[in-house]
Amino acid sequence: MDRIVERFKKYIAIDTKSDENSSTCPSTPGQLELGALLADELKELGLEDVKQDENGYVYATLKSNTDKKVPTIGFISHLDTSPDLDGKCTNPKIFTYEGGDIELNEQYSITIKEFPFLRSLIGKELITTDGTTLLGADDKAGISAIMDAIEYLIKHQEIKHGDIKIGFTPDEEIGRGADLFDIKNFKADFGYTVDGGHVGELEYENFNAASVKIEIQGKNVHPGTAKNIMVNSLRIAMEIESMLPVNEKPEYTEGYEGFYLLDEITGSIDHTVISYIIRDHCKDRFDKKKEDFRKIINFLNDKYGNIITIEIKDSYYNMKEKIEPHMEIIELAKRSMIELGIQPIIQPIRGGTDGARLSYMGLPCPNIFTGGYNFHGRFEFIPTESMKLASQLIVKIVENNAK
């Protein structure tokens, strides 16, 4: 079995799903476990400044092997997996795909009807779940690619490079990945998050993002005597949802189109809490979405008597404005892809990465592919060839950076 696949299998067997209800950093102990494992592996490879800090962040340096002055690159991936499903994948399936639907178990299959791009993968070796867990390719494929590339560079000293910084972050999936990142001591001139999807993806635009929490205080009385007295907070929650644009929901949007997502609703007649997320690439439209929420709540408070509160918190912003002054790092990645026979796919991220936050913290940090598909669910899978290409791209970027 290829070394990169061995690494990947080892990493995905550790449950590192994050927990947004936890106040600790990292939010779950599995992330500390994986981070400690990676720190040990980095030390065994001979890297310097290897450290897992008290918050679970892992840092390391592969020192320059050239006298030439070369910009310092960072490569960053996240330790956690999505909290949407069990994150401990101990029974992955590895096979050559010969076409048709892929049966994960008796209940679940990856079907051609739902995922027609499968036809383009006939003949490829795939790694899937058994249908009961996440695979964890987001982002353990990124971690595996970085570790594999570093090992290759150490074994091939003929490839000249400057200092290379490694960073593994906790809790990216719950929006905290860059919160405690030690930018000052990381000391990279620029970086790449290795956290993308299909082969060729190169992204330096992402959503502006905000979270919305709405609380509705209703009034519950016996329904038999409720006329002109009852205020049903659940019904008001439905009213809020009905006032948002139907065509601006995730299931109806693509490309640069933003959305409102009803993420969670819990409550009763007496009291209801609603959580939304807002996403838009355009800052003006992003701000308008937030203002539209405030107008809806103000209107309903006038209607029902100030029984609704709203809290809107910005999460991250579009990294585009921080990357555009440094387009040479995009050109470096593009050129490296082309030299490997990979067609660059430059497109906006319909989500966010640690790179967006890091870019605003002073580390320009676009995102490159890992090769995975269908992240955040039981249908997640990755072609082994794609993961290897991600590793090869890291090596090529390092090589070209030193030329």
C-alpha positions in Angstrom: 0.0 0.0 0.0 1.2 3.5 -0.8 2.7 5.4 2.1 0.3 8.3 1.7 -2.7 5.8 1.9 -1.2 4.2 5.0 -1.0 7.7 6.6 -4.5 8.6 5.6 -6.0 5.4 7.1 -4.1 6.0 10.3 -5.4 9.5 10.6 -9.0 8.9 9.8 -9.2 6.2 12.4 -9.0 8.9 15.1 -12.3 10.6 15.8 -11.5 14.3 15.6 -15.0 15.8 14.9 -15.3 19.2 16.5 -18.0 20.3 18.9 -19.4 23.9 18.6 -21.0 23.5 22.0 -17.6 23.1 23.7 -15.8 26.1 25.1 -12.4 24.5 25.1 -9.7 24.6 22.4 -9.5 22.2 20.9 -13.2 21.4 21.3 -12.6 17.6 21.4 -9.9 15.4 22.8 -9.4 13.5 19.5 -7.8 16.5 18.0 -5.2 16.5 20.7 -4.6 12.8 20.0 -4.1 13.3 16.3 -2.0 16.5 16.8 0.3 14.6 19.2 0.7 11.8 16.6 1.6 14.3 13.9 4.1 16.1 16.1 5.8 12.8 16.8 5.9 12.0 13.1 7.3 15.4 12.3 10.1 14.9 14.9 10.9 11.5 13.4 11.2 13.1 10.0 13.8 15.5 11.4 11.9 18.8 11.3 12.8 21.6 13.7 10.7 23.7 16.0 8.1 21.0 16.3 5.5 22.0 18.9 2.0 21.1 19.9 0.8 24.0 22.0 -1.7 24.0 24.8 -4.6 24.8 22.4 -3.8 21.8 20.1 -2.1 23.7 17.3 0.8 21.9 15.8 3.8 23.8 14.2 7.0 22.6 12.6 9.8 23.9 10.3 11.6 22.1 7.5 14.8 24.2 7.2 16.1 25.6 4.0 18.7 23.5 2.1 19.9 26.4 -0.1 22.0 29.5 0.4 19.7 31.4 -1.9 17.3 33.9 -0.3 13.9 32.3 -0.8 10.5 33.3 0.5 9.2 31.2 3.4 6.0 29.2 2.5 3.5 27.7 5.0 1.3 24.8 4.4 -1.7 24.4 6.6 -4.5 21.9 7.2 -7.0 21.3 9.9 -7.2 18.4 12.4 -10.9 18.3 13.0 -13.7 16.8 10.9 -17.3 18.0 10.5 -19.5 17.4 13.6 -22.3 16.2 11.3 -21.5 12.5 11.6 -19.4 10.0 13.4 -15.8 10.9 12.7 -14.0 7.7 13.4 -13.5 5.8 10.1 -12.0 2.5 11.0 -13.5 0.5 8.1 -12.8 2.4 4.8 -13.2 0.6 1.5 -10.4 0.8 -1.0 -11.1 -0.5 -4.5 -10.7 0.1 -8.2 -14.0 1.7 -9.4 -15.4 -0.1 -12.5 -18.5 2.0 -12.9 -22.1 2.1 -11.7 -23.4 2.8 -8.2 -21.1 2.3 -5.2 -22.8 0.3 -2.5 -21.5 1.4 1.0 -23.8 -0.9 2.9 -27.3 -2.3 2.6 -28.9 1.1 3.3 -26.6 3.6 1.5 -25.0 3.9 -1.9 -23.2 6.6 -3.9 -25.4 6.6 -7.0 -24.7 7.8 -10.5 -28.1 9.5 -10.5 -27.1 11.8 -7.6 -23.4 12.0 -8.4 -23.0 11.8 -12.2 -19.3 12.8 -12.0 -18.6 9.3 -10.9 -18.4 8.4 -14.6 -15.2 10.4 -14.9 -13.6 8.2 -12.2 -13.9 4.8 -13.8 -10.6 3.0 -13.4 -9.5 5.0 -10.5 -8.7 3.6 -7.0 -11.2 5.1 -4.6 -11.4 5.2 -0.8 -14.9 5.4 0.6 -16.7 4.9 3.9 -18.7 1.9 4.9 -21.8 4.2 5.1 -21.7 4.7 8.9 -19.2 7.5 9.3 -17.5 10.4 7.7 -14.4 9.4 5.7 -12.4 12.4 7.1 -10.8 13.5 3.9 -11.8 17.0 4.9 -9.1 17.6 6.0 -7.0 14.5 6.7 -6.3 14.2 3.0 -4.7 17.6 3.3 -2.7 16.5 6.3 -1.6 13.3 4.5 -0.6 15.3 1.4 1.5 17.7 3.5 3.2 14.9 5.5 3.9 12.9 2.3 5.4 15.9 0.5 7.6 16.8 3.5 8.9 13.2 3.6 9.6 13.3 -0.1 11.5 16.6 0.1 13.7 15.2 3.0 14.5 12.1 0.9 15.3 14.2 -2.2 17.8 16.8 -1.1 18.4 17.7 -4.8 15.2 19.6 -4.7 16.3 23.0 -3.3 13.9 25.0 -1.1 13.7 27.7 1.5 12.2 27.3 4.9 8.9 25.5 4.9 6.5 26.0 7.8 3.8 23.5 8.7 0.7 24.3 10.7 -2.1 22.0 11.7 -5.1 23.7 13.3 -8.0 22.6 15.5 -11.7 23.4 15.1 -11.8 24.8 11.5 -15.2 23.2 10.9 -16.8 25.2 13.7 -15.1 28.5 12.5 -12.4 28.7 15.2 -9.4 27.3 13.3 -7.5 30.6 13.1 -8.6 32.0 16.5 -5.4 31.2 18.3 -3.0 30.6 15.4 0.5 31.9 16.3 1.1 34.2 13.2 4.0 36.0 14.9 6.1 32.9 15.4 4.9 31.1 12.3 7.0 33.5 10.3 5.9 32.6 6.8 5.8 35.1 4.0 2.7 33.4 2.5 0.9 30.1 2.8 -1.6 27.7 1.3 -4.3 25.9 3.1 -4.5 22.3 1.7 -8.3 22.0 2.2 -9.9 22.1 -1.2 -11.9 19.6 -3.2 -11.5 18.3 -6.8 -8.1 18.1 -8.4 -7.1 21.5 -9.9 -9.0 23.6 -7.5 -7.2 26.9 -6.6 -9.3 29.3 -4.6 -8.7 32.8 -3.3 -12.2 34.0 -3.0 -14.6 32.8 -0.3 -17.8 33.8 1.3 -18.2 36.6 3.8 -19.9 34.8 6.7 -22.1 35.7 9.7 -24.1 33.7 12.3 -27.5 34.8 13.4 -29.2 33.8 16.7 -32.8 34.8 17.2 -34.8 34.2 20.4 -38.6 34.5 20.6 -40.4 34.8 23.9 -44.0 33.6 23.4 -46.9 33.3 25.8 -48.4 29.9 26.5 -51.9 29.5 27.8 -54.4 26.6 27.6 -55.5 26.4 23.9 -59.1 26.3 24.9 -58.9 29.8 26.3 -56.1 31.1 24.1 -58.0 33.6 22.0 -56.3 37.0 21.9 -53.8 35.8 24.6 -51.6 33.1 23.2 -48.4 34.1 21.4 -46.9 31.0 19.8 -43.2 31.5 19.4 -42.9 28.5 17.0 -45.4 30.0 14.6 -43.5 33.3 14.7 -40.3 31.4 13.9 -42.1 30.0 10.8 -43.1 33.5 10.0 -39.5 34.7 10.1 -38.5 31.9 7.7 -41.3 32.7 5.3 -40.2 36.4 5.1 -36.7 35.4 3.7 -36.2 35.2 0.0 -37.0 31.6 -1.2 -34.5 31.7 -4.0 -31.6 32.7 -1.6 -31.3 29.4 0.2 -28.4 26.9 -0.3 -30.4 24.4 -2.3 -31.2 27.1 -5.0 -27.8 28.8 -5.2 -24.4 28.3 -6.9 -21.3 30.2 -8.0 -21.3 33.7 -6.6 -24.9 33.5 -5.3 -25.2 34.0 -1.5 -27.8 32.5 0.8 -29.6 32.4 4.2 -29.5 28.9 5.8 -31.8 27.9 8.6 -29.3 25.9 10.6 -31.2 24.9 13.8 -34.5 25.6 15.5 -35.5 24.4 19.0 -38.4 25.5 21.0 -42.0 25.4 22.2 -45.0 27.7 22.3 -43.4 29.6 25.1 -39.8 30.1 23.8 -38.0 29.4 20.6 -34.4 29.8 19.5 -33.4 29.9 15.8 -29.9 29.8 14.3 -29.1 31.0 10.8 -26.0 31.5 8.8 -25.5 34.2 6.2 -23.1 33.8 3.3 -22.3 36.1 0.3 -19.1 36.8 -1.7 -20.1 40.4 -2.3 -19.6 42.6 0.8 -22.5 44.9 -0.1 -24.9 42.0 -0.5 -23.6 40.5 2.7 -24.3 43.7 4.6 -27.7 43.9 3.0 -28.6 40.4 4.1 -27.7 41.3 7.7 -29.8 44.5 7.5 -32.7 42.6 6.0 -32.7 40.3 9.0 -32.8 43.3 11.3 -35.7 44.9 9.4 -37.7 41.6 9.6 -37.2 41.4 13.4 -38.0 45.1 13.8 -41.2 44.6 11.8 -42.3 41.6 13.9 -41.4 43.3 17.2 -43.7 46.1 16.2 -46.4 43.5 15.4 -46.0 41.4 18.5 -44.7 43.8 21.1 -40.9 43.5 21.4 -40.7 39.8 22.1 -37.8 38.9 19.7 -34.1 39.5 20.1 -31.5 39.1 17.4 -27.7 38.7 17.6 -25.6 38.8 14.4 -21.9 38.0 14.5 -19.5 38.2 11.6 -17.4 35.0 11.3 -15.0 35.7 8.5 -14.6 37.7 5.3 -13.7 37.2 1.7 -9.9 36.8 1.4 -9.9 38.2 -2.2 -8.9 41.7 -1.1 -6.0 40.4 0.9 -4.8 38.1 -1.9 -5.1 40.4 -4.9 -2.0 42.5 -3.8 0.0 39.2 -3.9 -1.2 37.5 -7.1 2.3 36.0 -7.5 1.4 33.3 -5.1 -1.6 32.4 -7.2 0.6 32.4 -10.3 3.1 30.1 -8.5 0.4 27.6 -7.7 -1.0 27.8 -11.3 2.4 27.3 -12.9 3.1 24.4 -10.6 -0.2 22.7 -11.5 0.4 23.1 -15.2 3.9 21.6 -15.0 2.3 18.5 -13.4 -0.3 18.3 -16.2 -3.1 19.6 -13.9 -5.6 22.1 -15.3 -6.1 24.9 -12.7 -9.7 25.5 -11.7 -9.9 28.9 -10.2 -13.2 29.4 -8.6 -14.8 31.0 -5.5 -15.1 28.8 -2.4 -18.7 28.4 -1.4 -17.6 28.2 2.2 -14.6 29.4 4.1 -11.2 28.2 5.2 -8.7 29.0 7.8 -6.9 30.8 5.0 -9.5 33.5 4.9 -8.9 34.4 8.6 -5.2 34.0 8.3 -5.1 36.3 5.3 -6.7 39.0 7.4 -4.2 38.3 10.1 -1.4 39.1 7.8 -0.6 35.8 6.1 -1.8 35.7 2.5 -3.2 32.2 2.3 -5.2 30.8 -0.7 -6.5 27.3 -0.8 -5.4 24.3 -2.9 -7.1 21.0 -3.6 -6.9 17.7 -1.7 -8.8 15.7 -4.3 -11.8 14.7 -2.2 -15.6 14.6 -3.0 -18.8 14.9 -1.0 -17.3 16.3 2.2 -19.3 16.3 5.5 -21.3 13.2 5.0 -21.3 9.4 4.7 -20.9 9.7 0.9 -17.5 11.3 1.1 -14.7 9.6 -0.9 -11.3 10.3 -2.4 -9.4 8.9 -5.3 -5.9 7.9 -4.1 -4.4 9.3 -7.2 -5.9 12.7 -6.4 -4.4 12.7 -2.9 -1.0 11.9 -4.4 -1.3 14.8 -6.9 -2.0 17.1 -3.9 1.3 15.9 -2.4 3.1 16.4 -5.7 1.7 19.9 -6.1 3.1 20.9 -2.7 6.6 19.6 -3.8 6.4 21.4 -7.1 5.3 24.7 -5.4 8.3 24.4 -3.1 10.6 23.7 -5.9 9.4 26.5 -8.1 9.5 29.0 -5.2 13.2 28.4 -5.0 13.9 29.0 -8.7 
